[in-house]
XYZ file of C-alpha atoms in Angstrom:
270
model
C 10.245 147.270 164.398
C 12.684 144.332 164.340
C 14.157 143.455 160.944
C 12.835 140.177 159.448
C 15.327 137.256 159.433
C 16.232 135.848 156.008
C 17.047 132.070 156.039
C 20.710 131.350 155.185
C 19.779 128.207 153.255
C 16.864 128.298 150.816
C 15.158 124.929 150.326
C 14.250 123.688 146.869
C 10.518 123.043 146.271
C 11.408 119.727 144.556
C 13.126 118.350 147.678
C 10.541 115.540 147.967
C 11.918 113.951 144.778
C 15.103 113.067 146.650
C 13.122 110.296 148.366
C 13.206 108.448 145.028
C 16.795 108.809 143.851
C 20.340 109.194 145.186
C 20.964 111.695 142.365
C 21.985 115.179 143.455
C 18.791 117.068 142.803
C 16.894 119.761 144.693
C 19.854 120.618 146.916
C 18.706 124.116 147.787
C 20.986 127.127 147.753
C 22.812 129.565 149.967
C 22.942 132.826 148.116
C 23.998 131.752 144.630
C 25.997 128.722 145.862
C 25.378 125.236 147.215
C 24.746 124.959 150.957
C 27.722 123.590 152.886
C 26.331 120.086 153.560
C 25.602 119.058 149.942
C 28.918 120.606 148.923
C 30.766 118.415 151.451
C 28.654 115.395 150.437
C 29.771 115.933 146.826
C 33.416 116.094 147.814
C 33.062 112.871 149.835
C 31.347 111.057 146.940
C 34.022 112.242 144.520
C 36.759 111.010 146.859
C 35.069 107.608 147.138
C 34.844 107.336 143.329
C 38.553 108.168 142.940
C 39.443 105.661 145.659
C 37.457 102.952 143.868
C 39.330 103.585 140.597
C 42.735 103.265 142.248
C 41.842 100.545 144.747
C 43.982 97.409 144.410
C 41.947 94.201 144.163
C 42.358 91.898 147.182
C 42.886 88.720 145.174
C 43.784 86.603 148.208
C 40.468 87.251 149.959
C 38.508 86.876 146.719
C 40.245 83.559 146.059
C 39.364 82.318 149.556
C 35.720 83.335 149.111
C 35.522 81.487 145.777
C 37.397 78.460 147.126
C 34.876 78.268 149.960
C 32.239 77.823 147.261
C 34.268 74.991 145.720
C 35.542 77.021 142.734
C 38.914 76.585 141.100
C 40.593 79.943 140.540
C 43.392 80.999 138.188
C 44.993 84.432 138.559
C 46.062 86.242 135.387
C 47.170 89.726 134.357
C 46.383 91.873 131.380
C 49.051 93.429 129.175
C 48.709 96.638 131.207
C 51.587 96.275 133.653
C 50.280 98.771 136.222
C 47.351 101.050 137.020
C 48.618 104.171 135.229
C 49.162 102.133 132.061
C 45.741 100.547 132.428
C 44.044 103.936 132.688
C 45.891 105.426 129.724
C 46.038 102.375 127.420
C 42.624 100.640 127.313
C 43.892 98.409 124.479
C 46.384 96.735 126.824
C 43.636 95.970 129.326
C 41.804 94.034 126.611
C 44.540 91.417 126.160
C 46.483 89.045 128.414
C 50.151 89.467 129.105
C 52.365 86.784 127.618
C 52.907 84.848 130.848
C 49.162 84.595 131.552
C 48.432 83.565 127.975
C 51.000 80.785 128.086
C 49.746 79.606 131.488
C 46.173 79.295 130.217
C 47.272 77.546 127.024
C 49.233 75.036 129.121
C 46.209 74.022 131.200
C 45.038 70.414 130.760
C 42.262 70.185 128.189
C 38.887 68.915 129.439
C 37.479 65.644 128.120
C 34.609 67.668 126.636
C 34.653 71.393 125.797
C 33.518 73.799 128.506
C 30.013 75.182 128.197
C 30.858 78.278 130.193
C 33.840 80.275 131.431
C 33.741 82.975 134.108
C 36.223 85.836 134.126
C 36.443 88.277 137.039
C 38.214 91.556 136.266
C 38.918 94.468 138.557
C 37.984 96.974 135.837
C 37.498 100.536 137.042
C 36.301 99.528 140.509
C 38.003 96.649 142.316
C 35.787 97.615 145.249
C 32.769 96.452 143.235
C 34.387 93.054 142.721
C 35.253 92.658 146.391
C 31.736 93.598 147.441
C 29.699 91.702 144.867
C 31.464 89.086 142.704
C 31.593 86.127 145.105
C 28.123 86.861 146.478
C 26.644 87.027 142.989
C 28.264 83.735 141.959
C 26.971 82.088 145.144
C 23.478 83.064 143.992
C 23.927 82.012 140.349
C 26.005 78.830 140.471
C 23.451 76.434 142.014
C 21.218 76.939 138.965
C 24.127 76.331 136.590
C 25.111 73.188 138.469
C 21.564 71.859 138.371
C 21.643 72.295 134.592
C 24.800 70.164 134.411
C 26.890 72.781 132.588
C 30.633 72.176 132.246
C 32.271 75.247 133.835
C 35.946 76.182 133.383
C 38.092 77.332 136.324
C 37.344 80.968 137.176
C 40.004 83.333 135.830
C 40.654 86.461 137.925
C 42.399 89.171 135.892
C 44.192 92.257 137.201
C 43.986 95.496 135.182
C 41.208 94.010 133.070
C 38.869 95.435 130.450
C 35.764 93.553 129.332
C 37.219 92.284 126.053
C 39.962 90.296 127.809
C 37.236 87.721 128.400
C 37.103 87.013 124.650
C 40.728 85.896 124.586
C 40.316 83.797 127.740
C 37.151 82.142 126.461
C 38.880 81.336 123.176
C 41.954 79.821 124.873
C 39.804 77.729 127.217
C 37.607 76.619 124.319
C 34.422 77.684 126.121
C 31.135 78.041 124.251
C 30.280 81.130 126.296
C 32.092 83.583 128.531
C 30.658 85.694 131.346
C 32.791 88.612 132.550
C 32.167 90.144 135.984
C 33.872 93.529 136.128
C 33.902 96.677 138.236
C 32.031 99.480 136.492
C 33.216 103.046 136.155
C 32.300 104.574 139.564
C 29.533 107.125 139.726
C 29.214 109.737 142.448
C 26.505 107.657 144.114
C 27.722 104.204 143.054
C 31.438 103.450 143.554
C 30.697 99.726 143.989
C 28.658 98.781 140.921
C 29.257 95.387 139.269
C 28.770 94.896 135.523
C 28.123 91.490 133.901
C 28.880 90.825 130.216
C 27.875 87.629 128.409
C 29.272 86.633 124.999
C 28.534 83.538 122.939
C 31.408 81.894 121.042
C 34.070 84.239 122.507
C 37.150 84.948 120.408
C 39.610 87.766 119.913
C 38.458 90.586 117.668
C 34.830 90.744 118.813
C 33.336 94.150 119.569
C 30.784 95.307 122.136
C 27.857 94.543 119.834
C 28.547 90.826 120.469
C 27.893 91.111 124.229
C 24.883 91.434 126.498
C 25.320 93.620 129.558
C 23.639 93.595 132.961
C 24.591 96.677 134.933
C 24.436 98.211 138.410
C 24.526 94.955 140.381
C 24.990 95.902 144.046
C 23.085 96.165 147.297
C 21.506 99.504 146.385
C 20.971 98.567 142.731
C 19.954 95.382 140.929
C 19.841 92.492 143.404
C 21.987 89.378 143.003
C 18.834 87.302 142.508
C 17.538 89.730 139.876
C 20.860 89.769 138.020
C 21.149 85.959 138.148
C 17.605 85.688 136.801
C 18.394 87.972 133.846
C 21.740 86.313 133.106
C 20.208 82.838 133.174
C 17.557 83.977 130.681
C 20.184 85.500 128.363
C 22.448 82.449 128.545
C 19.571 80.082 127.868
C 18.330 82.082 124.889
C 21.863 82.554 123.544
C 22.391 78.795 123.506
C 18.940 78.074 122.074
C 19.107 80.666 119.291
C 22.906 80.767 118.818
C 23.055 84.564 119.136
C 24.213 87.143 121.648
C 24.687 90.896 121.793
C 22.449 93.329 119.960
C 20.527 90.478 118.335
C 19.467 89.104 121.732
C 17.134 91.230 123.850
C 16.613 91.010 127.581
C 13.026 89.815 127.763
C 13.310 88.141 131.153
C 10.285 88.814 133.305
C 10.978 90.831 136.434
C 11.187 88.942 139.690
C 8.328 89.599 142.139
C 8.989 92.590 144.377
C 10.075 91.772 147.918
C 7.443 92.372 150.591
C 7.674 95.942 151.847
C 9.570 97.201 148.782
C 8.421 100.678 147.825
C 6.473 100.863 144.563
C 5.564 104.534 144.876
C 5.517 106.611 141.721
C 6.437 110.238 142.303
C 4.272 111.268 139.342
C 1.092 110.119 141.069
C 2.109 110.216 144.723
C -0.079 112.716 146.560
C 1.174 112.249 150.150
């Protein structure tokens, strides 16, 4: 009698759940190890995450994209002189270098104070900025312009942490600052954009003063959805004179696009 063949790769009974998440679940096994394909997929994802962290922001292309939208752009640099310093000294990424500070202070003052300042920082994923920042602003800005808000020139900062926006907002005299920054890459999301909004920005604020909208990218929160949430938070911040932990995101969700899956794996019986 012929010996029975034992499969090299053993499937996981929860494999169906992978239809609902890019997370590495139900990968199966080969003996006591991962099968070759998911092992190689992991190595590729890890390489992409490392590349995103060390990727140098293409400021020239970003500036052209923003200029095409009619935005004035100022380029600045944090006190972290290079990427290794940025990664090892987060405090330096939270402040401007002296030349950038002096350049912003020397800008002509507006006739009336700015209502809003935008800061774009490379953060831990310049790739996220290149993929999403200009596209998100193209979605958001028409609503801001219809409201008649006075918007400062956009400041693009190299080697930036979120808190550098506080110093920039304070120097520009803006009532509110919105920081677009590349988030720490995940193994399934090397291109995720984070948005932080702070009312009355000034040096010395901590994270409890900010509201955050996360995972803005093609495979995550849509530009329209993020703009909808940010507009709600900005409107409520102005109306109630609060931001951060005192201001909750109570924006209603946008209607789902036609054809978007609304399946729930807990009740799906297919």
